Amino acid sequence: MNQVQRIVKNIGVTGSAQILTALMSFVFMIYLARFLGEAGFGKYNFAFSLTTLLVTFTDLGVNQLLVREIARERDLSSYYVNNAVFLKIPLSILTFVLIAVLAWTLNLSSDASILLYLFGIYNILLTVSGTYLSLFQAWERMEYVALFQIIERLFIVTLGLGVLIMGYGLMVVAWVYVFAGILDIAVAASLSFRRFIRPSRSIDTGLQKKLLLMGLPFGLNSLFAVFFFKIDTVLLGLLRDDVAVGIYNAAYNPLLALSMIVAGMVSAAVYPVMSRYFREDAGSLSGFTRISSRYLAIAGFPVAAGCLVLADRFIGLFYAGGYGGAVPAFQILALFIPIRLVSTITGTLLSSIDRQEYRMLSVGISAAFNIVLNMIFIPYYSYIGAAAATVLSELLLYILFLYYIGKAYDDVKLNREFIKPAAASALMALMIYPLREINLLLVIGAAALIYLISLILLREFREEDRALLMNLLGRNT
């Protein structure tokens, strides 16, 4: 299997799993929104977002560092993973203490505090199990990651829907997540010990110190990234109310899930490859980055255009006529999709060339910018302001990634790659706008056909695309 085939295989495996798990999660979120109402759904998202932010202290970038280091030295897999798992134990305890202190500081009600504790435990356990998933990713065995994701999501969705249908509330749903976290550890560890590593009780404090120090830029990047993705929900809960949080997340969650599916499966597949290219074939890395970004732009622009035109249809379909206030937020947030997809590649490039500190700095600046915009916009415009802040912050992050790539490595000249996909998407949007009231599947099918024809007429597909296809099929060009 050549490198292109391996990447596509890993993208396919990861993508299939993420699509399946995302569909399950999406159905679960839809029913949560319907069963809990705007306020209850807002409580869920506030607690989950806040604990997701705090749990970054359980990892501090160690999992991302493991992918890079094990991809380069697979013989040391057991040594790295076992020490990383033991390192997570005191970090997990400190994280839970931090959650408890914050619940007390915010003077939350007893129910809200218990929700924070339960979702905090789940996210801590998920982060620890992620240490083993880093091993699978480094070995480019994404089928194990896929199996883990499917088992975990199937457990949460099946049991979660069951308790909702039986009439139980949000608190019982939170306990479902805790049991899922326990299952995560058991599944991830058993898959690791069965195929890749052996358990060991030996601890190398020198290695653990190295993991903390080298992983810190990754960890700060993850912390800033969670701020970037979740701070709008937290600030809406603090500055407005649970209803605003519920409406905003009704718009944000489907788009975030969609972008995360594509970004997650691509970055997981290309990160080990980029890391090796930097050591072994640095001359090919710029071209690889440009082509990868181009394909993600081709995928992202039409989705953004379609969501902008058909926002009311999608929101009505998702929430059975409810959450009508989410439509304008959905339209604004759709604009971040192509920016986020391309930023996935540029951010991964910075990590693969050992310049994770630039990635951390870019995400940190963008997160701070996002916080400032949210503090300004939310008091006046509520969830509409939060949506605008998200899009502007995504754009800033993309600009900063390009700046630091040019400073540390090479000018990859990505902007010119987006002109034709953007133009084809605009043409598609104009042509489907008069058709938006007919059958939704027919509109989507027509939109896809119009977009493809537009790309062909604009001569977007090139010789390098044919060569890549031949390489994928295992043929010489």
Coordinates of C-alpha atoms in Angstrom, one line a residue:
M1 CA 0.0 0.0 0.0
N2 CA 1.6 3.3 -1.1
Q3 CA 1.4 6.5 1.0
V4 CA -1.6 8.0 -0.8
Q5 CA -3.5 4.8 -0.5
R6 CA -2.6 4.6 3.2
I7 CA -3.8 8.2 3.8
V8 CA -7.1 7.6 1.9
K9 CA -7.6 4.3 3.8
N10 CA -7.1 6.0 7.1
I11 CA -9.3 9.0 6.1
G12 CA -12.0 6.5 4.9
V13 CA -11.8 4.4 8.1
T14 CA -11.8 7.4 10.4
G15 CA -14.3 9.3 8.3
S16 CA -16.8 6.3 8.2
A17 CA -16.5 6.0 12.0
Q18 CA -16.9 9.8 12.6
I19 CA -19.8 10.0 10.2
L20 CA -21.5 7.1 12.0
T21 CA -20.8 8.4 15.4
A22 CA -21.7 12.0 14.4
L23 CA -25.1 10.8 13.1
M24 CA -25.7 9.0 16.3
S25 CA -24.6 12.0 18.3
F26 CA -26.7 14.3 16.2
V27 CA -29.8 12.3 16.7
F28 CA -29.1 12.3 20.4
M29 CA -28.6 16.1 20.5
I30 CA -31.8 16.6 18.6
Y31 CA -33.8 14.5 21.1
L32 CA -32.0 16.2 24.0
A33 CA -33.0 19.6 22.6
R34 CA -36.6 18.4 22.1
F35 CA -37.0 16.6 25.5
L36 CA -35.1 19.2 27.6
G37 CA -36.4 22.4 25.9
E38 CA -34.3 25.5 25.3
A39 CA -33.5 26.1 29.0
G40 CA -32.6 22.5 29.8
F41 CA -30.6 22.1 26.6
G42 CA -28.8 25.3 27.6
K43 CA -27.9 23.8 31.0
Y44 CA -26.5 20.7 29.3
N45 CA -24.3 22.7 27.0
F46 CA -23.1 25.1 29.7
A47 CA -22.0 22.2 32.0
F48 CA -20.5 20.2 29.1
S49 CA -18.6 23.1 27.6
L50 CA -17.2 24.3 30.9
T51 CA -15.9 20.9 31.9
T52 CA -14.5 20.3 28.4
L53 CA -12.5 23.5 28.9
L54 CA -11.2 22.6 32.3
V55 CA -10.3 19.0 31.4
T56 CA -7.5 20.2 29.2
F57 CA -5.4 20.3 32.3
T58 CA -5.6 16.5 32.5
D59 CA -3.7 16.2 29.3
L60 CA -1.5 19.3 28.9
G61 CA -0.7 18.3 25.3
V62 CA 0.8 14.9 26.1
N63 CA -1.6 13.0 23.8
Q64 CA -0.7 15.1 20.7
L65 CA 3.0 14.8 21.5
L66 CA 2.7 11.0 21.7
V67 CA 1.4 10.9 18.2
R68 CA 4.4 12.7 16.8
E69 CA 7.1 10.9 18.9
I70 CA 5.7 7.4 18.5
A71 CA 5.2 7.9 14.7
R72 CA 9.0 8.6 14.6
E73 CA 10.1 5.9 17.1
R74 CA 7.5 3.1 17.2
D75 CA 9.9 0.8 19.2
L76 CA 9.3 3.0 22.2
S77 CA 5.6 2.8 22.2
S78 CA 5.2 0.9 25.5
Y79 CA 7.7 3.2 27.2
Y80 CA 5.9 6.3 26.1
V81 CA 2.3 5.2 26.7
N82 CA 2.7 3.6 30.1
N83 CA 4.5 6.6 31.5
A84 CA 1.9 8.9 30.0
V85 CA -1.0 7.0 31.6
F86 CA 0.6 7.2 35.1
L87 CA 1.3 10.9 34.5
K88 CA -2.4 11.4 33.9
I89 CA -3.4 10.1 37.4
P90 CA -2.3 13.2 39.5
L91 CA -3.3 15.5 36.7
S92 CA -6.9 14.0 36.8
I93 CA -7.1 14.6 40.5
L94 CA -6.0 18.2 40.1
T95 CA -8.5 18.8 37.4
F96 CA -11.4 17.5 39.4
V97 CA -10.4 19.7 42.3
L98 CA -10.3 22.7 39.9
I99 CA -13.8 21.8 38.8
A100 CA -15.0 21.7 42.4
V101 CA -13.4 25.1 43.2
L102 CA -14.9 26.7 40.2
A103 CA -18.4 25.4 41.0
W104 CA -18.0 26.9 44.5
T105 CA -16.6 30.2 43.1
L106 CA -19.5 30.7 40.7
N107 CA -22.0 29.9 43.5
L108 CA -23.8 27.4 41.3
S109 CA -26.9 25.6 42.5
S110 CA -26.5 22.1 43.8
D111 CA -27.9 20.5 40.7
A112 CA -25.7 22.6 38.4
S113 CA -22.6 21.7 40.5
I114 CA -23.5 18.0 40.3
L115 CA -23.8 18.3 36.6
L116 CA -20.3 19.8 36.4
Y117 CA -18.9 17.0 38.5
L118 CA -20.4 14.3 36.4
F119 CA -19.5 15.7 33.1
G120 CA -16.1 16.5 34.5
I121 CA -15.5 12.9 35.4
Y122 CA -16.6 11.7 32.0
N123 CA -14.2 14.2 30.2
I124 CA -11.3 13.2 32.5
L125 CA -11.8 9.5 31.7
L126 CA -12.1 10.3 28.0
T127 CA -8.9 12.2 28.1
V128 CA -7.0 9.3 29.8
S129 CA -8.4 6.8 27.3
G130 CA -7.2 9.2 24.6
T131 CA -3.6 8.3 25.5
Y132 CA -4.2 4.9 24.0
L133 CA -5.9 6.4 21.0
S134 CA -2.7 8.4 20.3
L135 CA -0.9 5.1 20.0
F136 CA -3.3 3.9 17.3
Q137 CA -3.0 7.2 15.4
A138 CA 0.8 7.1 15.5
W139 CA 0.8 3.6 14.1
E140 CA -1.7 4.7 11.5
R141 CA -4.1 2.0 12.6
M142 CA -7.2 4.2 12.5
E143 CA -9.5 1.2 12.5
Y144 CA -8.9 0.9 16.2
V145 CA -9.8 4.5 16.8
A146 CA -12.9 4.0 14.7
L147 CA -13.9 0.9 16.7
F148 CA -13.4 2.8 20.0
Q149 CA -15.5 5.8 18.7
I150 CA -18.4 3.6 17.6
I151 CA -18.6 1.6 20.8
E152 CA -18.4 4.7 23.0
R153 CA -21.0 6.6 21.0
L154 CA -23.4 3.7 20.7
F155 CA -23.3 3.2 24.4
I156 CA -24.1 6.9 25.1
V157 CA -26.8 7.3 22.5
T158 CA -28.6 4.0 23.2
L159 CA -28.6 4.4 26.9
G160 CA -29.2 8.2 26.8
L161 CA -32.2 7.9 24.5
G162 CA -33.5 5.1 26.7
V163 CA -33.5 7.2 29.9
L164 CA -35.0 10.2 28.0
I165 CA -37.8 8.1 26.6
M166 CA -38.5 6.6 30.1
G167 CA -39.0 10.2 31.4
Y168 CA -35.7 10.7 33.2
G169 CA -34.1 14.1 33.1
L170 CA -30.7 15.7 32.5
M171 CA -29.1 14.3 35.7
V172 CA -29.6 10.7 34.7
V173 CA -28.2 11.5 31.3
A174 CA -25.1 12.9 33.0
W175 CA -24.6 9.6 34.8
V176 CA -24.8 7.8 31.4
Y177 CA -21.8 9.8 30.4
V178 CA -19.9 8.7 33.5
F179 CA -20.5 5.0 32.8
A180 CA -19.4 5.7 29.2
G181 CA -16.1 7.1 30.5
I182 CA -15.4 3.9 32.4
L183 CA -16.2 1.9 29.3
D184 CA -13.8 4.2 27.3
I185 CA -10.8 3.3 29.6
A186 CA -11.6 -0.5 29.4
V187 CA -12.0 -0.6 25.6
A188 CA -9.0 1.6 24.8
A189 CA -6.6 -0.2 27.2
S190 CA -7.7 -3.7 26.1
L191 CA -7.2 -2.8 22.4
S192 CA -3.7 -1.4 23.2
F193 CA -2.5 -4.3 25.3
R194 CA -3.9 -6.9 22.8
R195 CA -2.0 -5.6 19.8
F196 CA 0.6 -2.9 20.4
I197 CA 2.1 -2.6 23.9
R198 CA 2.6 -4.4 27.2
P199 CA 1.4 -3.0 30.5
S200 CA 4.2 -1.9 32.9
R201 CA 4.4 -0.4 36.4
S202 CA 7.8 1.1 35.9
I203 CA 7.8 4.9 36.0
D204 CA 10.5 7.1 34.4
T205 CA 10.0 10.5 36.1
G206 CA 12.6 12.0 33.7
L207 CA 10.4 11.0 30.7
Q208 CA 7.3 12.2 32.4
K209 CA 8.9 15.6 33.0
K210 CA 10.0 15.6 29.3
L211 CA 6.4 14.8 28.2
L212 CA 5.1 17.7 30.3
L213 CA 7.6 20.2 29.1
M214 CA 7.5 19.2 25.4
G215 CA 3.7 18.7 25.5
L216 CA 3.0 22.1 27.1
P217 CA 2.8 24.0 23.8
F218 CA 0.4 21.3 22.6
G219 CA -1.5 21.6 25.8
L220 CA -1.8 25.4 25.8
N221 CA -2.9 25.1 22.1
S222 CA -5.6 22.6 23.2
L223 CA -6.6 24.9 26.1
F224 CA -6.8 27.9 23.7
A225 CA -8.7 25.8 21.2
V226 CA -11.3 24.8 23.7
F227 CA -11.7 28.4 24.7
F228 CA -12.0 29.1 21.0
F229 CA -14.8 26.6 20.6
K230 CA -16.6 26.7 23.9
I231 CA -16.1 30.1 25.5
D232 CA -19.1 31.5 23.6
T233 CA -21.4 29.0 25.3
V234 CA -19.9 29.6 28.7
L235 CA -20.2 33.4 28.3
L236 CA -23.7 33.2 27.0
G237 CA -24.6 31.2 30.2
L238 CA -22.9 33.8 32.4
L239 CA -24.0 37.0 30.6
R240 CA -27.4 36.0 29.3
D241 CA -29.4 32.9 30.3
D242 CA -29.9 29.2 29.6
V243 CA -32.4 29.9 26.8
A244 CA -29.8 31.9 24.8
V245 CA -27.3 29.1 25.3
G246 CA -29.9 26.5 24.1
I247 CA -30.8 28.5 20.9
Y248 CA -27.1 29.2 20.1
N249 CA -26.1 25.6 20.5
A250 CA -29.1 24.5 18.4
A251 CA -27.4 26.4 15.5
Y252 CA -23.8 25.8 16.5
N253 CA -23.8 22.0 17.3
P254 CA -24.7 20.7 13.8
L255 CA -22.2 22.9 12.1
L256 CA -19.5 22.2 14.6
A257 CA -20.1 18.5 14.3
L258 CA -19.9 18.6 10.5
S259 CA -16.7 20.6 10.5
M260 CA -15.2 18.4 13.2
I261 CA -16.0 15.2 11.3
V262 CA -14.1 16.3 8.2
A263 CA -11.3 18.1 10.1
G264 CA -10.8 15.2 12.6
M265 CA -10.6 12.5 10.0
V266 CA -8.2 14.4 7.8
S267 CA -5.9 15.7 10.5
A268 CA -5.7 12.3 12.1
A269 CA -4.6 10.8 8.8
V270 CA -2.2 13.5 7.7
Y271 CA -0.5 14.4 11.0
P272 CA 1.8 11.3 11.1
V273 CA 2.5 11.6 7.4
M274 CA 3.4 15.3 7.7
S275 CA 5.7 14.6 10.7
R276 CA 7.6 12.0 8.7
Y277 CA 7.8 14.2 5.6
F278 CA 9.4 16.9 7.6
R279 CA 12.2 14.5 8.7
E280 CA 12.5 12.5 5.5
D281 CA 11.1 14.5 2.5
A282 CA 10.7 18.1 3.5
G283 CA 10.6 19.2 -0.2
S284 CA 7.2 17.5 -0.6
L285 CA 5.6 19.0 2.5
S286 CA 4.6 22.3 1.0
G287 CA 2.9 20.7 -2.0
F288 CA 1.2 18.2 0.2
T289 CA -0.1 21.1 2.4
R290 CA -1.4 23.0 -0.6
I291 CA -3.2 20.0 -2.2
S292 CA -4.8 19.0 1.1
S293 CA -6.0 22.5 1.7
R294 CA -7.4 22.8 -1.8
Y295 CA -9.5 19.7 -1.4
L296 CA -10.8 20.8 1.9
A297 CA -11.7 24.2 0.4
I298 CA -13.5 22.4 -2.5
A299 CA -15.5 20.5 0.2
G300 CA -16.1 23.4 2.5
F301 CA -17.3 26.3 0.4
P302 CA -20.4 24.6 -1.1
V303 CA -21.5 23.4 2.4
A304 CA -21.3 26.9 3.7
A305 CA -23.2 28.3 0.8
G306 CA -25.9 25.6 1.0
C307 CA -26.4 26.1 4.8
L308 CA -26.7 29.9 4.2
V309 CA -29.4 29.5 1.7
L310 CA -31.3 26.6 3.3
A311 CA -30.9 27.5 7.0
D312 CA -34.6 27.6 7.8
R313 CA -35.2 24.3 6.1
F314 CA -32.4 22.6 8.1
I315 CA -33.4 24.1 11.5
G316 CA -37.0 23.1 10.8
L317 CA -36.0 19.6 9.9
F318 CA -33.7 19.2 12.9
Y319 CA -36.0 20.5 15.6
A320 CA -39.5 19.7 14.2
G321 CA -40.4 23.4 13.8
G322 CA -38.8 24.5 17.1
Y323 CA -35.8 26.7 17.7
G324 CA -36.8 29.2 15.0
G325 CA -34.6 31.8 16.6
A326 CA -31.5 29.7 15.7
V327 CA -31.9 30.4 11.9
P328 CA -29.9 33.7 11.7
A329 CA -27.2 32.3 13.9
F330 CA -27.0 29.2 11.8
Q331 CA -26.6 31.3 8.6
I332 CA -23.7 33.3 10.2
L333 CA -22.0 30.3 11.6
A334 CA -22.1 28.5 8.3
L335 CA -19.4 30.9 7.1
F336 CA -16.8 29.4 9.3
I337 CA -16.8 25.9 7.7
P338 CA -14.3 26.4 4.9
I339 CA -12.1 28.6 7.0
R340 CA -12.0 25.9 9.8
L341 CA -11.3 23.1 7.4
V342 CA -8.3 24.7 5.8
S343 CA -7.0 25.9 9.2
T344 CA -7.0 22.2 10.2
I345 CA -4.3 21.6 7.6
T346 CA -2.2 24.7 8.3
G347 CA -2.4 24.1 12.0
T348 CA -1.3 20.5 11.6
L349 CA 1.6 21.7 9.5
L350 CA 2.9 23.8 12.3
S351 CA 2.8 20.9 14.7
S352 CA 4.5 18.5 12.2
I353 CA 7.5 20.9 11.6
D354 CA 8.1 21.2 15.4
R355 CA 6.7 24.7 15.6
Q356 CA 3.8 23.9 17.8
E357 CA 4.6 27.1 19.8
Y358 CA 3.5 29.1 16.8
R359 CA 0.3 27.1 16.6
M360 CA -0.2 27.7 20.3
L361 CA 0.4 31.4 19.9
S362 CA -2.0 31.7 17.0
V363 CA -4.8 29.9 18.8
G364 CA -4.2 31.8 22.0
I365 CA -4.4 35.2 20.2
S366 CA -7.6 34.1 18.3
A367 CA -9.1 32.8 21.5
A368 CA -8.4 36.1 23.3
F369 CA -9.9 37.9 20.3
N370 CA -12.9 35.7 20.5
I371 CA -13.4 36.3 24.2
V372 CA -13.2 40.1 23.7
L373 CA -15.7 40.0 20.9
N374 CA -18.1 37.9 22.9
M375 CA -17.8 40.2 25.9
I376 CA -18.7 43.1 23.5
F377 CA -21.3 41.5 21.3
I378 CA -23.2 39.2 23.7
P379 CA -24.7 41.9 26.0
Y380 CA -26.2 43.6 23.0
Y381 CA -26.8 40.9 20.4
S382 CA -27.0 37.7 22.5
Y383 CA -26.4 34.5 20.5
I384 CA -26.3 36.5 17.2
G385 CA -23.3 38.3 18.5
A386 CA -21.7 35.1 19.7
A387 CA -22.1 33.7 16.1
A388 CA -20.4 36.7 14.6
A389 CA -17.5 36.5 17.1
T390 CA -16.9 32.9 16.1
V391 CA -16.7 33.6 12.4
L392 CA -14.3 36.6 12.8
S393 CA -12.1 34.7 15.2
E394 CA -11.9 31.8 12.7
L395 CA -10.7 34.2 10.0
L396 CA -8.1 35.7 12.3
L397 CA -6.8 32.2 13.2
Y398 CA -6.4 31.3 9.5
I399 CA -4.5 34.5 8.9
L400 CA -2.2 33.9 11.8
F401 CA -1.5 30.3 10.8
L402 CA -0.4 31.5 7.3
Y403 CA 1.8 34.2 8.8
Y404 CA 3.7 31.8 11.0
I405 CA 4.0 29.1 8.4
G406 CA 5.6 31.7 6.1
K407 CA 7.9 32.9 8.9
A408 CA 9.0 29.4 10.1
Y409 CA 8.9 27.3 7.0
D410 CA 7.7 28.4 3.6
D411 CA 5.1 30.6 1.9
V412 CA 2.6 28.0 0.8
K413 CA 0.3 30.5 -1.1
L414 CA -3.1 29.0 -0.3
N415 CA -5.4 31.9 -1.0
R416 CA -5.3 31.5 -4.8
E417 CA -6.5 27.9 -4.4
F418 CA -9.9 29.1 -3.0
I419 CA -11.0 31.4 -5.8
K420 CA -12.7 28.8 -8.1
P421 CA -14.4 26.8 -5.3
A422 CA -15.7 30.0 -3.8
A423 CA -17.0 31.2 -7.2
A424 CA -18.6 27.9 -8.0
S425 CA -20.3 27.9 -4.6
A426 CA -21.7 31.4 -5.1
L427 CA -23.1 30.3 -8.5
M428 CA -24.6 27.2 -6.9
A429 CA -26.3 29.3 -4.1
L430 CA -27.8 31.7 -6.6
M431 CA -29.2 28.9 -8.7
I432 CA -30.7 26.9 -5.8
Y433 CA -32.2 30.0 -4.1
P434 CA -35.4 29.9 -6.2
L435 CA -35.7 26.1 -5.5
R436 CA -35.4 26.2 -1.7
E437 CA -39.0 25.5 -1.0
I438 CA -39.2 22.2 -2.9
N439 CA -38.1 18.7 -1.6
L440 CA -35.0 19.2 0.4
L441 CA -33.2 16.1 -1.0
L442 CA -33.9 17.2 -4.5
V443 CA -32.5 20.7 -3.8
I444 CA -29.3 19.2 -2.3
G445 CA -28.9 16.9 -5.3
A446 CA -29.4 19.7 -7.7
A447 CA -26.9 21.9 -5.7
A448 CA -24.2 19.2 -5.8
L449 CA -24.7 18.7 -9.6
I450 CA -24.5 22.5 -10.2
Y451 CA -21.4 22.8 -8.1
L452 CA -19.6 19.9 -9.9
I453 CA -20.4 21.3 -13.3
S454 CA -19.3 24.8 -12.2
L455 CA -15.9 23.4 -11.1
I456 CA -15.5 21.6 -14.4
L457 CA -16.4 24.7 -16.4
L458 CA -14.0 26.8 -14.3
R459 CA -11.3 24.1 -15.0
E460 CA -10.6 23.6 -11.3
F461 CA -9.4 20.0 -11.8
R462 CA -5.8 19.7 -13.0
E463 CA -3.2 17.2 -14.0
E464 CA -2.1 16.8 -10.4
D465 CA -5.6 15.6 -9.6
R466 CA -5.3 12.9 -12.3
A467 CA -1.8 11.9 -11.0
L468 CA -3.2 11.7 -7.5
L469 CA -6.1 9.5 -8.6
M470 CA -3.7 7.2 -10.5
N471 CA -1.5 7.0 -7.4
L472 CA -4.5 6.1 -5.3
L473 CA -5.4 3.3 -7.7
G474 CA -1.8 2.0 -7.5
R475 CA -1.0 2.9 -11.2
N476 CA 2.1 4.6 -12.5
T477 CA 1.6 8.0 -14.1

